[in-house]
Every structure is written in structure tokens, then in C-alpha cells.
PDB file of C-alpha atoms in Angstrom:
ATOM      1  CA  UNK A   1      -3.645  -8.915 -18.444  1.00 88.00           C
ATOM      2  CA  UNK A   2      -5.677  -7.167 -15.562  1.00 96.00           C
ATOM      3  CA  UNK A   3      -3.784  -6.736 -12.171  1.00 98.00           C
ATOM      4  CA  UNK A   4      -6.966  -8.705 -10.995  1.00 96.00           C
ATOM      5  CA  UNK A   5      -6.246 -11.544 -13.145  1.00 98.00           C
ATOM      6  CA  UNK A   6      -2.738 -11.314 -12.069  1.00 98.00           C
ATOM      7  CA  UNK A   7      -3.644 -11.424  -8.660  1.00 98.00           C
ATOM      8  CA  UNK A   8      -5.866 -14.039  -8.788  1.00 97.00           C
ATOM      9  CA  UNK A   9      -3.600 -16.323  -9.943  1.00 98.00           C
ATOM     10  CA  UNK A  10      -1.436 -15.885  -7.335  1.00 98.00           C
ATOM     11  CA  UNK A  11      -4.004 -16.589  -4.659  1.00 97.00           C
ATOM     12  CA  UNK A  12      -4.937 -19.343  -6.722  1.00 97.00           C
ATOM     13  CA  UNK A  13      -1.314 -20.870  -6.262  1.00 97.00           C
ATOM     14  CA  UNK A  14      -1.437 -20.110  -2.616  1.00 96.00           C
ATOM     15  CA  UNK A  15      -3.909 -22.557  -2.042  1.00 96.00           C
ATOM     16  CA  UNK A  16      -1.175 -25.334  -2.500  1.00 96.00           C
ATOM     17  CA  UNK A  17       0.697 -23.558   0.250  1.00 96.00           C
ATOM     18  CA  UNK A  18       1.396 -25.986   2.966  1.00 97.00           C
ATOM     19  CA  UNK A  19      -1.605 -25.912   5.745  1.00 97.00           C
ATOM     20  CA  UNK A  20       0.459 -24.285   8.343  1.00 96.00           C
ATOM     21  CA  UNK A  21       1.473 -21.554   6.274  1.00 96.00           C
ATOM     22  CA  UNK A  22      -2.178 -21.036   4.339  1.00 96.00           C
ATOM     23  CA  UNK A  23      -4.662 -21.564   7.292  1.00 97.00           C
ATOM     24  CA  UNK A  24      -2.866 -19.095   9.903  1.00 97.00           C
ATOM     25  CA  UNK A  25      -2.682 -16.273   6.923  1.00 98.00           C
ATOM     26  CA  UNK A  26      -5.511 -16.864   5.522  1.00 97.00           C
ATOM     27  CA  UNK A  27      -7.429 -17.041   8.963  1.00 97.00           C
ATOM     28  CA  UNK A  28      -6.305 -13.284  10.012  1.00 98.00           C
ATOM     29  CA  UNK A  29      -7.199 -11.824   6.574  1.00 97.00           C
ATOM     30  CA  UNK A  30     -11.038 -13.224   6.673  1.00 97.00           C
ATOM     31  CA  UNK A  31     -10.909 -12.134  10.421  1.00 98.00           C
ATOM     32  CA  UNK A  32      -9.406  -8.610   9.751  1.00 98.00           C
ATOM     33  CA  UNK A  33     -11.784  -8.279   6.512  1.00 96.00           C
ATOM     34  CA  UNK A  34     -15.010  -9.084   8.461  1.00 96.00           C
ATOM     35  CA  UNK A  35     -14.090  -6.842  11.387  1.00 96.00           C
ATOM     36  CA  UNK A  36     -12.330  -3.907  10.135  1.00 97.00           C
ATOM     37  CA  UNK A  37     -15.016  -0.771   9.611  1.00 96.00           C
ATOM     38  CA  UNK A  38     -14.233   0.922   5.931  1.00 96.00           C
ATOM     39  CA  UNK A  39     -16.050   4.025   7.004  1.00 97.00           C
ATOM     40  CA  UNK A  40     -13.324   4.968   9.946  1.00 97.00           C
ATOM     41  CA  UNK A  41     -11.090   5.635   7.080  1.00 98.00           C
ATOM     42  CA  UNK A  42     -10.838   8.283   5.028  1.00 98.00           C
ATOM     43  CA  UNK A  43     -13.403   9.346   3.196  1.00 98.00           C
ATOM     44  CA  UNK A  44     -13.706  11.483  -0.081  1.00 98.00           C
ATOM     45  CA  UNK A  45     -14.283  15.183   0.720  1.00 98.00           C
ATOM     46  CA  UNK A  46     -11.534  15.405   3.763  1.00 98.00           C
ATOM     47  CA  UNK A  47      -8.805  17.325   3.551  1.00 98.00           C
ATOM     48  CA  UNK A  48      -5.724  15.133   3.291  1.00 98.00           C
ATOM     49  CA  UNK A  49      -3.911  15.251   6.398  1.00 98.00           C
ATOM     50  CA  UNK A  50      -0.327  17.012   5.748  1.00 98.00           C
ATOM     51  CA  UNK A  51       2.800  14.594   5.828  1.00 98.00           C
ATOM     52  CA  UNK A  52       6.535  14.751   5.647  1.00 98.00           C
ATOM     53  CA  UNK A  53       8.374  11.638   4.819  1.00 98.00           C
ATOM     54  CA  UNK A  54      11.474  10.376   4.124  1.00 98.00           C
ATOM     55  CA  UNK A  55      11.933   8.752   0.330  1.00 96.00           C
ATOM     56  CA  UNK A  56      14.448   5.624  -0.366  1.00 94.00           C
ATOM     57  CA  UNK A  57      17.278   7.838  -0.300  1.00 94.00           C
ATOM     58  CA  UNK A  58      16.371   9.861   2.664  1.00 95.00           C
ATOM     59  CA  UNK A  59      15.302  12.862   1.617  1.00 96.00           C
ATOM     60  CA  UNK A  60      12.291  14.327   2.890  1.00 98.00           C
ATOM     61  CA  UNK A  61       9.111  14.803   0.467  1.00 98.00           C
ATOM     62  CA  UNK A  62       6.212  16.840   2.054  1.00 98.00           C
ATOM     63  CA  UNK A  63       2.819  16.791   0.756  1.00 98.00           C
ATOM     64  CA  UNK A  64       2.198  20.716   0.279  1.00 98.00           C
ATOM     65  CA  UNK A  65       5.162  20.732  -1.968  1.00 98.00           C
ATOM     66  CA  UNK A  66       3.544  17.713  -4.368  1.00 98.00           C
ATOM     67  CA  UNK A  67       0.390  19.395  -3.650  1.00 98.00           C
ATOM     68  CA  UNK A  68       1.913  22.517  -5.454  1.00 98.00           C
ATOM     69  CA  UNK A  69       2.545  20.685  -8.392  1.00 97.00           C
ATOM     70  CA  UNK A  70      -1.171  19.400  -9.196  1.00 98.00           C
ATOM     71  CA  UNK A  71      -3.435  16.591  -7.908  1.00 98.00           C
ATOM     72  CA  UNK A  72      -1.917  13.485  -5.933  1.00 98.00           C
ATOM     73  CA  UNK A  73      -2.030   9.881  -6.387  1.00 98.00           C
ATOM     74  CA  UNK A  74      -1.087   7.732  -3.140  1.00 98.00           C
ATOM     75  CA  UNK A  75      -0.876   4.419  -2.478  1.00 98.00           C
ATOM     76  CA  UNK A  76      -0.451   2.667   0.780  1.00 98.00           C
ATOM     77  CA  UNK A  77       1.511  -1.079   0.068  1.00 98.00           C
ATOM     78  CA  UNK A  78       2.408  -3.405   3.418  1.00 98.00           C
ATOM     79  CA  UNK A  79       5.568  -4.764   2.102  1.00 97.00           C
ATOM     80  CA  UNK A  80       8.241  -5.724  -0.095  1.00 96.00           C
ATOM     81  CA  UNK A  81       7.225  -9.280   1.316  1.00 96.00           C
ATOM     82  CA  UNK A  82       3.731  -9.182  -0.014  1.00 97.00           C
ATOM     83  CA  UNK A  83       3.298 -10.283  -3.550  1.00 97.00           C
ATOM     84  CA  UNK A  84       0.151  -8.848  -4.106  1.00 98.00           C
ATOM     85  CA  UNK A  85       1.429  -4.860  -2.863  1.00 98.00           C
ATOM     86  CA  UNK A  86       4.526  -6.078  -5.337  1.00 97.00           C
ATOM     87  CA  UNK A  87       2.105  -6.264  -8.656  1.00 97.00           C
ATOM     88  CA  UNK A  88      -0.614  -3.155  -7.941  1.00 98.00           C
ATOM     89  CA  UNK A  89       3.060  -1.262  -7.580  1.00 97.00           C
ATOM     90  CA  UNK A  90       4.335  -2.549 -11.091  1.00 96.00           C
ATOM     91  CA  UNK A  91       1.084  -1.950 -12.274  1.00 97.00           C
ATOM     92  CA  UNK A  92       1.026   1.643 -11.274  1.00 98.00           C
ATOM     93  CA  UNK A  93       4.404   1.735 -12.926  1.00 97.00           C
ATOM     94  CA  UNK A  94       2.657   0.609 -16.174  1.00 97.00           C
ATOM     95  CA  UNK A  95       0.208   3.678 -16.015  1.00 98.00           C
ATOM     96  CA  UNK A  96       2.955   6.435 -14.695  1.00 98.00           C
ATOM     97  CA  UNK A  97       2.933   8.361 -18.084  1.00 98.00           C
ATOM     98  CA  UNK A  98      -0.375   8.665 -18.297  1.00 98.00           C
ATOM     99  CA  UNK A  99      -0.789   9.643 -14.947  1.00 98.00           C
ATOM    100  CA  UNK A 100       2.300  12.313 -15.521  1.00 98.00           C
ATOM    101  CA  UNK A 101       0.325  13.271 -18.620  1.00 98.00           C
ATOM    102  CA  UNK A 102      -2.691  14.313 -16.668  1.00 98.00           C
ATOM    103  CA  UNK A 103      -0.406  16.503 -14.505  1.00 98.00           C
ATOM    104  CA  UNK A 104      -1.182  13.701 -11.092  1.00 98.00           C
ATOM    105  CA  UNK A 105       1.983  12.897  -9.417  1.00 98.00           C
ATOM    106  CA  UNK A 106       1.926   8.984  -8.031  1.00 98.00           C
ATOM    107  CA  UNK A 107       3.451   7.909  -4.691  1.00 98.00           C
ATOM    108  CA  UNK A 108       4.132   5.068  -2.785  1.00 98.00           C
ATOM    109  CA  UNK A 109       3.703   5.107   0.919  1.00 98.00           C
ATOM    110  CA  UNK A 110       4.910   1.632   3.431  1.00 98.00           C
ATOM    111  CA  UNK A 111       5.847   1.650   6.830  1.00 98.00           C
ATOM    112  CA  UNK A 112       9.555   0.179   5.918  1.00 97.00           C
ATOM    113  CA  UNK A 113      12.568   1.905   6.312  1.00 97.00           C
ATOM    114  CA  UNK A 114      14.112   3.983   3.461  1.00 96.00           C
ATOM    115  CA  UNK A 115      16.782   0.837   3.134  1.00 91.00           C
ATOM    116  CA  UNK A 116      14.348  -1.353   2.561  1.00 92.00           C
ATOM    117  CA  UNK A 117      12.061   0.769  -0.203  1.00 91.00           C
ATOM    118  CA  UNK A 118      14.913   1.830  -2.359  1.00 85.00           C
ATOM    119  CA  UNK A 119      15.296  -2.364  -2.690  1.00 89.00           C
ATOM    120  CA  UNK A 120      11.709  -2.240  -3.322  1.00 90.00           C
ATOM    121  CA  UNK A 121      11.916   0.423  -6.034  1.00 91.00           C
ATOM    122  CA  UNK A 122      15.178  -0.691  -7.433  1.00 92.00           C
ATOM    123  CA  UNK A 123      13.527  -4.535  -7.534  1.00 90.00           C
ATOM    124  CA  UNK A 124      10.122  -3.336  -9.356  1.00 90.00           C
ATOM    125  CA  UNK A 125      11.972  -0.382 -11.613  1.00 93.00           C
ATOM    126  CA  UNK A 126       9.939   1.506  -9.934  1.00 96.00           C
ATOM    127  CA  UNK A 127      10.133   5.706 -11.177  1.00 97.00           C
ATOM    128  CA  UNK A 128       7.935   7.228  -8.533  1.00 97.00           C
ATOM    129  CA  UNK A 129       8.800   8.324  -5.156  1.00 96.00           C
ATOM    130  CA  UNK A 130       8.238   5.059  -2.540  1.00 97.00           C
ATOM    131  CA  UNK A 131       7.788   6.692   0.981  1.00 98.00           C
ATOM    132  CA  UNK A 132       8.558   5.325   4.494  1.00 98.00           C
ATOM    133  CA  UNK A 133       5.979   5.589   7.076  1.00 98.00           C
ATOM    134  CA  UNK A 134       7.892   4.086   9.854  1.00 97.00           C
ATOM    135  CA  UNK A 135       5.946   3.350  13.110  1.00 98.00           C
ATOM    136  CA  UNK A 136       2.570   3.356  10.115  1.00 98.00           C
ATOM    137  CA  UNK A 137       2.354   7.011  12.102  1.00 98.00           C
ATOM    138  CA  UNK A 138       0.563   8.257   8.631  1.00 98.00           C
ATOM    139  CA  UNK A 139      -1.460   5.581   8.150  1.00 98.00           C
ATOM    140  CA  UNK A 140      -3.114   5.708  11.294  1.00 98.00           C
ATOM    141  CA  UNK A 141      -3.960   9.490  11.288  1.00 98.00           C
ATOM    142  CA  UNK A 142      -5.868   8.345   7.882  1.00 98.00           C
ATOM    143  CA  UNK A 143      -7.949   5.268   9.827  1.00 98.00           C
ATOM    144  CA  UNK A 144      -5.889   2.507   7.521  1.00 98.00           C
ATOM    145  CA  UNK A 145      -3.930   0.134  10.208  1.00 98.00           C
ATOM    146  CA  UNK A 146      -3.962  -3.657  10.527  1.00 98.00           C
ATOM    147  CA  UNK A 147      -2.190  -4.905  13.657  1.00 97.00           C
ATOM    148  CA  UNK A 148      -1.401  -8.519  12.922  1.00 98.00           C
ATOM    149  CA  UNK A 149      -2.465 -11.054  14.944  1.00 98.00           C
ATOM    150  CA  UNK A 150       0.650 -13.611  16.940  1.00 97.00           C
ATOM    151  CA  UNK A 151      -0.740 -16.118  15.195  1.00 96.00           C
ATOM    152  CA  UNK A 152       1.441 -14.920  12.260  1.00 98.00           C
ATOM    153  CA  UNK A 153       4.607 -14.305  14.251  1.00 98.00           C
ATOM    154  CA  UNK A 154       5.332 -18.115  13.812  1.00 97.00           C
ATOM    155  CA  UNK A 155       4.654 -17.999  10.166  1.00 97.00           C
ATOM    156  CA  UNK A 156       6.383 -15.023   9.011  1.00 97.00           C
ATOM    157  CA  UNK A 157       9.542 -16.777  10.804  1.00 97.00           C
ATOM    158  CA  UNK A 158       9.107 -19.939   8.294  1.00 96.00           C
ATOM    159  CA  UNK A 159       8.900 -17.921   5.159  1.00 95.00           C
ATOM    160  CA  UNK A 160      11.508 -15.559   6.437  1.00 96.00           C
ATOM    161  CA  UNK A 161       9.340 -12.346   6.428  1.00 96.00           C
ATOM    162  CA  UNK A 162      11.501  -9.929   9.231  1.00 97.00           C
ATOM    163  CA  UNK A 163       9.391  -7.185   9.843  1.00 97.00           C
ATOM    164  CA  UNK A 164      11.145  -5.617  12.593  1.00 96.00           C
ATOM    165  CA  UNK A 165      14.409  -5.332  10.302  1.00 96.00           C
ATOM    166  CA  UNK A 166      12.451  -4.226   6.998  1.00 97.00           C
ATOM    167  CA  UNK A 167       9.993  -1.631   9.071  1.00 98.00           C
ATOM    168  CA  UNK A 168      12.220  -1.352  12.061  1.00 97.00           C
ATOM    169  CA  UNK A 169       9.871  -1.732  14.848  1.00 96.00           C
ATOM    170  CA  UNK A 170       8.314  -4.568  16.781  1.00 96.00           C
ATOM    171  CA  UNK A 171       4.888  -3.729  16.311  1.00 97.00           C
ATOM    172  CA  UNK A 172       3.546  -5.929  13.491  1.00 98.00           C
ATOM    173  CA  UNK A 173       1.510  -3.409  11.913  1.00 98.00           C
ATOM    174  CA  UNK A 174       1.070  -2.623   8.427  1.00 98.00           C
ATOM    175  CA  UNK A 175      -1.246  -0.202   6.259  1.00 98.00           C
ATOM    176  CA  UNK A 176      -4.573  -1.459   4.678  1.00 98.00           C
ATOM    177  CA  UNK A 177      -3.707  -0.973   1.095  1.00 96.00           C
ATOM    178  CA  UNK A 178      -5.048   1.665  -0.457  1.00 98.00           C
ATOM    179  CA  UNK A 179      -5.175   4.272  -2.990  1.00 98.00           C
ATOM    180  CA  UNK A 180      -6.228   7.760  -2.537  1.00 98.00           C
ATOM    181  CA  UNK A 181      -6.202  10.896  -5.399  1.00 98.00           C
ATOM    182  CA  UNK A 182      -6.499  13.672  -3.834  1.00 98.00           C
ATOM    183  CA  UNK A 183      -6.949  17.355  -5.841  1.00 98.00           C
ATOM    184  CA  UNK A 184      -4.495  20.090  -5.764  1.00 97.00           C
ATOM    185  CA  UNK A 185      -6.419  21.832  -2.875  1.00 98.00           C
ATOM    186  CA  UNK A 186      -6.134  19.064  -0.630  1.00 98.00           C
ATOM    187  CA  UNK A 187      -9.065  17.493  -1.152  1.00 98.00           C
ATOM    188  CA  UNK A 188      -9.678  13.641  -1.391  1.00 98.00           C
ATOM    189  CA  UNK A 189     -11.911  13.233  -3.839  1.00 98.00           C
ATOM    190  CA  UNK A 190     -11.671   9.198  -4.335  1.00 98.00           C
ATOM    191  CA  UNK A 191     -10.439   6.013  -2.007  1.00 98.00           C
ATOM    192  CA  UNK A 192     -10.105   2.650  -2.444  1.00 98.00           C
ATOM    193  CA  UNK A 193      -9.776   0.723   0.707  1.00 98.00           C
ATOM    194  CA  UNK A 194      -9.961  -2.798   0.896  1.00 97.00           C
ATOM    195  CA  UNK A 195      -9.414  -5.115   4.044  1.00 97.00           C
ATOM    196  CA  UNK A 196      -8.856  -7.815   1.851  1.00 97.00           C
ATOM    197  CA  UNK A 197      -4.839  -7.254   1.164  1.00 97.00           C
ATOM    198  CA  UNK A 198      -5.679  -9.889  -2.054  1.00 97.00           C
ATOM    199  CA  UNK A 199      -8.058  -6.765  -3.649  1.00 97.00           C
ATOM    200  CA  UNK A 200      -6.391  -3.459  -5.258  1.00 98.00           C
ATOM    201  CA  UNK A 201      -7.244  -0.956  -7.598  1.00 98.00           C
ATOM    202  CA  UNK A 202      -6.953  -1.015 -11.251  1.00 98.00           C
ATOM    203  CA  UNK A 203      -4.739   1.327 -12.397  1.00 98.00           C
ATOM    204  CA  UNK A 204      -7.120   1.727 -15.261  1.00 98.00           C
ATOM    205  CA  UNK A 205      -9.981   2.989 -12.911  1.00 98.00           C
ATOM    206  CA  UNK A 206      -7.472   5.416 -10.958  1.00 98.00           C
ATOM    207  CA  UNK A 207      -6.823   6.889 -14.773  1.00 98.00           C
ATOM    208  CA  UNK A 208     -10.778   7.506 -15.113  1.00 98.00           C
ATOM    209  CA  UNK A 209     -10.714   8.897 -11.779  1.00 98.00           C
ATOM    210  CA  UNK A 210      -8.252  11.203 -12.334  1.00 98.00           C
ATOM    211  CA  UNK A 211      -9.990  11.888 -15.886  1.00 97.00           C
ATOM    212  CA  UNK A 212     -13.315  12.867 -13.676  1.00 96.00           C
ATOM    213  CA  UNK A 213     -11.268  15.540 -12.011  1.00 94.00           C
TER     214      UNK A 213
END
């Protein structure tokens, strides 16, 4: 089964999500989606930005050193919360060895807190590095932020969704997903960025992009 199929049918069982959960959430992502410019993110060609950033167990992992190694896979999720960011990460999962046979390391980045990804990894069986963005610092040097609306505050509070615990900040921001490879110069030589959090790569097209390398 494609992740799209997969993730279709979960939106498809949203829609019997009671009206004051659905409308609100649904509402911001058509809002965000029409509004949100793709080309102030980054494009294919740029040099990736350097990070450092702490992994689920705390240790730091900086891009030059990955870099070192061969081209880079990276993919931004919003959440352990989010179904959707949990099944393109199992999916990835799926495709690891053949990305680790092409010599392309894959890596996770969120903006929760170490605590919260090694759940995250540990929950999925995840076996690649999940990074912690805290403060979506990283995200925003690469143009991919969402800053909530209120209007979810109230929501997230039903369903029990406590960002400032998991991310450890008040600011109700989280990445645009998306998925970047970048060569072992630096260079970004694909993105997918979507505004629509319900939309994600196949891992099978991020396997012929790395093939096109």
C-alpha cells in the first residue's frame, strides 16, 4: 500500500471527527495552504544551511559530519501527535536499506524535545537519527514554519495534544513537512514542500531521486 493511500484513509476517517474538532483544524490547514508562498523555502541549488542538533539521546549530530559520509536525506515531521508525520516516518523506515545501500544517510528533524523523539523513535522502531529543533530555529533559517492559529489552542486541549511539554515552548509553531536530499557538497538538489500537512513524499520517489544523483 502507498503512504498516499495510507494517508488518505486517514483523512477519510477524519471527516467523522466531531465538528468542533474537524472544522477548526481543518479551517487553518486550507488557510495556511492557500497563503503560505512555496518559493520562500528552500529551493534546489542552495547550499544547505549548516546545523547542530541534539538526537533522542542528547547527543549532538552536525550536518558537516553526515555530510562527510555521502549525500543527505532530511525530513522535517510536526509531531508525535500528527498521524500523518507518524506514517511518511514508518514509511521512510520501510525504504532505510535502500537508502543505506545508495550510501544517503536519512534523518528526522521536529521541533520536540529529545524526550519526546526518542518516544517517537522507540514508538515507530524507528533506526535513523530523529533530531530536535527546539524553538523550529532550523526550520525557519530554511523558510518552512507554520505558526498555528488560537483557534487551535482550544482544540489541541480536547484531544490532549501539549505542545509546550512535547516541544517545550509556548509558541505553537511547527515545521511544514518536508523532505530535502541534499548531495555530499552541500547542495540541495531536490525538495518537497507541501503546506498541506495531509501531503508527503513517497519514499519511492525520494529512492529515484537519490538514484538521479
Amino acid at each position: 500500500m502507498s503512504l498516499q493511500t495510507q494517508l488518505e484513509a486517514v483523512t477519510a476517517q477524519f471527516k467523522n471527527a466531531p465538528a468542533e474538532l474537524k472544522d477548526p483544524i481543518n479551517k487553518a490547514r486550507e488557510d495556511f495552504a492557500k497563503t503560505f508562498d512555496v518559493s520562500s523555502a528552500i529551493q534546489p541549488g542552495q547550499k544547505l544551511p549548516e546545523f547542530e542538533l541534539p538526537d533522542s539521546l542528547n547527543r549532538t549530530v552536525r550536518s558537516a559530519d553526515l555530510l562527510a559520509r555521502g549525500p543527505l536525506l532530511i525530513t522535517f515531521y510536526r509531531g508525535q501527535w500528527c498521524p500523518f508525520c507518524n506514517l511518511a516516518l514508518h514509511a521512510l523506515q520501510a525504504k532505510l536499506a535502500d537508502f543505506k545501500a545508495k550510501g544517503v544517510t536519512l534523518v528526522a528533524v521536529t521541533p520536540e524535545l529529545p524526550d519526546t523523539s526518542l518516544t517517537t523513535a522507540e514508538k515507530q522502531k524507528l533506526e535513523y537519527p530523529v533530531l530536535s529543533d527546539v524553538g523550529n530555529k532550523y526550520a525557519r533559517q530554511l523558510g518552512i514554519v507554520f505558526k498555528q492559529p488560537d483557534s487551535l489552542r482550544p482544540v489541541f486541549e480536547k484531544i490532549g495534544n501539549d505542545l509546550v511539554k512535547s516541544n517545550g515552548d509556548d509558541s505553537f509553531e511547527v515545521p511544514v513537512p518536508a523532505t530535502l536530499l541534499v548531495d555530499r557538497d552541500g547542495v540541495v538538489r531536490k525538495t518537497f514542500v507541501d503546506p498541506d500537512y495531509t501531503k508527503r513524499l513517497e519514499p519511492g520517489v525520494a529512492l529515484e531521486w537519490i538514484n538521479s544523483l
